[in-house]
Short mmCIF file of C-alpha atoms in Angstrom, two decimals:
data_model
loop_
_atom_site.label_atom_id
_atom_site.label_comp_id
_atom_site.label_asym_id
_atom_site.label_seq_id
_atom_site.Cartn_x
_atom_site.Cartn_y
_atom_site.Cartn_z
CA MET A 1 30.96 84.15 98.24
CA VAL A 2 33.22 84.35 95.21
CA MET A 3 35.58 86.86 96.81
CA ALA A 4 35.90 84.78 100.00
CA ALA A 5 36.93 81.74 97.96
CA ALA A 6 39.35 83.79 95.85
CA ARG A 7 40.97 85.45 98.90
CA ARG A 8 41.48 82.12 100.67
CA LEU A 9 42.86 80.45 97.55
CA ALA A 10 45.24 83.36 96.87
CA HIS A 11 46.46 83.33 100.47
CA GLY A 12 47.11 79.59 100.39
CA THR A 13 48.88 79.54 97.04
CA GLY A 14 51.00 82.54 98.05
CA GLN A 15 52.82 80.58 100.78
CA PRO A 16 56.58 80.09 100.21
CA THR A 17 56.84 76.28 100.56
CA HIS A 18 54.81 73.35 99.30
CA ALA A 19 54.14 72.15 102.87
CA GLU A 20 52.82 75.58 103.91
CA ARG A 21 50.61 75.80 100.82
CA GLU A 22 49.12 72.39 101.62
CA GLN A 23 48.55 73.32 105.27
CA HIS A 24 46.92 76.67 104.47
CA LEU A 25 44.69 75.27 101.76
CA TRP A 26 43.59 71.91 103.10
CA SER A 27 44.16 72.14 106.87
CA HIS A 28 42.52 68.70 107.09
CA THR A 29 43.95 65.36 106.09
CA CYS A 30 41.09 64.05 103.97
CA HIS A 31 37.71 64.88 102.49
CA ALA A 32 35.87 63.21 105.35
CA ASP A 33 37.32 65.97 107.53
CA THR A 34 35.92 68.56 105.09
CA PHE A 35 32.45 67.17 105.73
CA GLN A 36 32.97 67.41 109.50
CA ALA A 37 34.51 70.90 109.26
CA LEU A 38 31.50 72.21 107.34
CA HIS A 39 29.09 70.64 109.85
CA THR A 40 31.02 72.29 112.69
CA GLU A 41 31.01 75.68 110.94
CA ALA A 42 27.26 75.46 110.26
CA ALA A 43 26.47 74.25 113.79
CA ARG A 44 28.37 77.23 115.22
CA ALA A 45 25.93 79.47 113.35
CA ARG A 46 22.94 77.36 114.51
CA TRP A 47 22.18 75.94 111.07
CA SER A 48 19.99 72.85 111.10
CA ALA A 49 20.71 69.54 109.43
CA GLY A 50 18.04 68.12 107.17
CA THR A 51 17.38 66.07 104.07
CA ARG A 52 15.82 67.08 100.74
CA CYS A 53 15.18 64.44 98.09
CA CYS A 54 17.60 62.02 99.83
CA THR A 55 20.36 64.69 99.86
CA PRO A 56 21.74 65.88 103.21
CA THR A 57 21.46 69.64 103.68
CA LEU A 58 22.44 72.28 106.20
CA ASP A 59 19.96 75.15 106.37
CA ALA A 60 20.35 78.69 107.73
CA PRO A 61 17.92 79.47 110.56
CA ASP A 62 16.55 82.51 108.70
CA GLY A 63 15.90 80.53 105.51
CA THR A 64 18.34 82.53 103.37
CA ALA A 65 20.95 79.84 102.64
CA THR A 66 21.40 76.10 102.16
CA LEU A 67 24.43 73.85 101.84
CA ARG A 68 23.73 70.59 99.96
CA ILE A 69 26.12 67.69 100.46
CA HIS A 70 25.97 65.21 97.60
CA ARG A 71 28.03 62.63 95.77
CA ALA A 72 30.31 63.98 93.06
CA ALA A 73 29.36 62.86 89.57
CA GLU A 74 32.84 61.49 88.93
CA GLY A 75 33.08 59.81 92.35
CA HIS A 76 33.52 56.22 93.38
CA GLY A 77 31.07 56.18 96.28
CA ASP A 78 33.28 56.80 99.32
CA ALA A 79 33.56 59.78 101.70
CA ARG A 80 36.22 61.45 99.53
CA ASP A 81 33.71 61.77 96.69
CA LEU A 82 31.46 64.36 98.32
CA ALA A 83 30.63 67.60 96.53
CA TYR A 84 29.10 70.71 98.09
CA THR A 85 26.63 73.25 96.73
CA LEU A 86 26.03 76.46 98.69
CA THR A 87 23.06 78.61 97.69
CA ALA A 88 22.04 81.88 99.32
CA GLY A 89 19.69 84.79 98.68
CA ALA A 90 16.50 86.50 99.75
CA ARG A 91 13.89 84.33 101.45
CA GLY A 92 10.95 83.54 99.20
CA HIS A 93 12.93 84.22 96.00
CA GLU A 94 14.93 81.00 95.71
CA ALA A 95 14.92 81.19 91.90
CA THR A 96 17.30 84.18 92.09
CA TRP A 97 19.69 82.77 94.73
CA ARG A 98 23.45 82.76 94.11
CA THR A 99 25.07 79.33 93.87
CA ALA A 100 28.63 78.16 94.59
CA GLU A 101 29.48 74.57 93.67
CA PHE A 102 32.57 72.86 95.04
CA SER A 103 33.94 69.63 93.67
CA ARG A 104 35.74 67.03 95.73
CA THR A 105 39.11 68.53 94.78
CA VAL A 106 38.49 72.02 96.21
CA PRO A 107 40.53 72.67 99.39
CA THR A 108 38.69 72.48 102.69
CA SER A 109 39.66 75.99 103.75
CA VAL A 110 38.24 77.52 100.55
CA ILE A 111 34.84 75.90 101.14
CA ARG A 112 34.89 76.90 104.83
CA ALA A 113 35.79 80.51 103.97
CA THR A 114 32.90 80.69 101.53
CA LEU A 115 30.46 79.17 104.03
CA ARG A 116 31.68 81.60 106.69
CA THR A 117 30.72 84.60 104.51
CA VAL A 118 27.14 83.35 104.70
CA THR A 119 27.11 82.22 108.35
CA ASP A 120 29.00 85.26 109.66
CA PRO A 121 29.02 87.98 106.99
CA GLY A 122 30.39 90.79 109.13
CA ARG A 123 29.62 94.49 108.76
CA TYR A 124 29.81 96.33 105.50
CA THR A 125 29.07 99.97 104.75
CA ARG A 126 26.81 100.47 101.75
CA ARG A 127 24.57 103.26 100.55
CA ALA A 128 20.94 102.23 100.85
CA SER A 129 20.43 102.95 97.15
CA ARG A 130 23.05 100.25 96.34
CA ILE A 131 21.15 97.48 98.21
CA PRO A 132 18.34 95.86 96.18
CA MET A 133 14.93 96.20 97.83
CA LEU A 134 14.61 92.42 97.73
CA HIS A 135 17.52 92.03 100.19
CA ARG A 136 16.88 94.95 102.55
CA ALA A 137 14.55 92.94 104.81
CA ALA A 138 17.42 90.53 105.58
CA LEU A 139 19.77 93.34 106.68
CA ARG A 140 20.11 95.51 109.73
CA THR A 141 20.65 99.10 108.69
CA HIS A 142 21.93 102.07 110.66
CA PRO A 143 21.59 105.60 109.28
CA VAL A 144 24.83 107.54 109.20
CA ALA A 145 24.93 111.33 108.94
CA ARG A 146 27.09 112.66 106.13
CA ARG A 147 28.76 116.02 106.21
CA CYS A 148 27.49 118.60 103.77
CA PRO A 149 30.11 119.84 101.30
CA GLU A 150 31.63 123.25 102.01
CA PRO A 151 30.25 126.05 99.77
CA ALA A 152 32.65 127.25 97.09
CA LEU A 153 34.49 130.48 98.06
CA GLY A 154 33.86 133.63 96.05
CA ARG A 155 30.54 132.57 94.59
#
């Protein structure tokens, strides 16, 4: 989640003009559009909308992630004052989940990029020994044969 936010922020700030930086980072005209963009992104991945303790949430269908939408502490009570908290991890071990909190001043595209890493993580090659046992049940694994090293000559 952290790398997705960092990549998107670096891409946006690396644009040559102020107008291009604004377009790449925000891509929406106001924070109300951020709310709608996140709902659209979550709906595409079949996340369900719900409420916990009077706070709207979007929940992953497999129970491994939640996006809370709440009022920012420094807000004034309108739609621009929303803050977002994305948590994700192994089902049944919510105490160890990773959390990303976004204030009302974080660009829309950064929040969407971070949410997309959870809704559509893509394929990554990892050695099984590098994946914690706690998370293996949430992954699809495919064994890959590795070539044996050539024997040293003259030995």
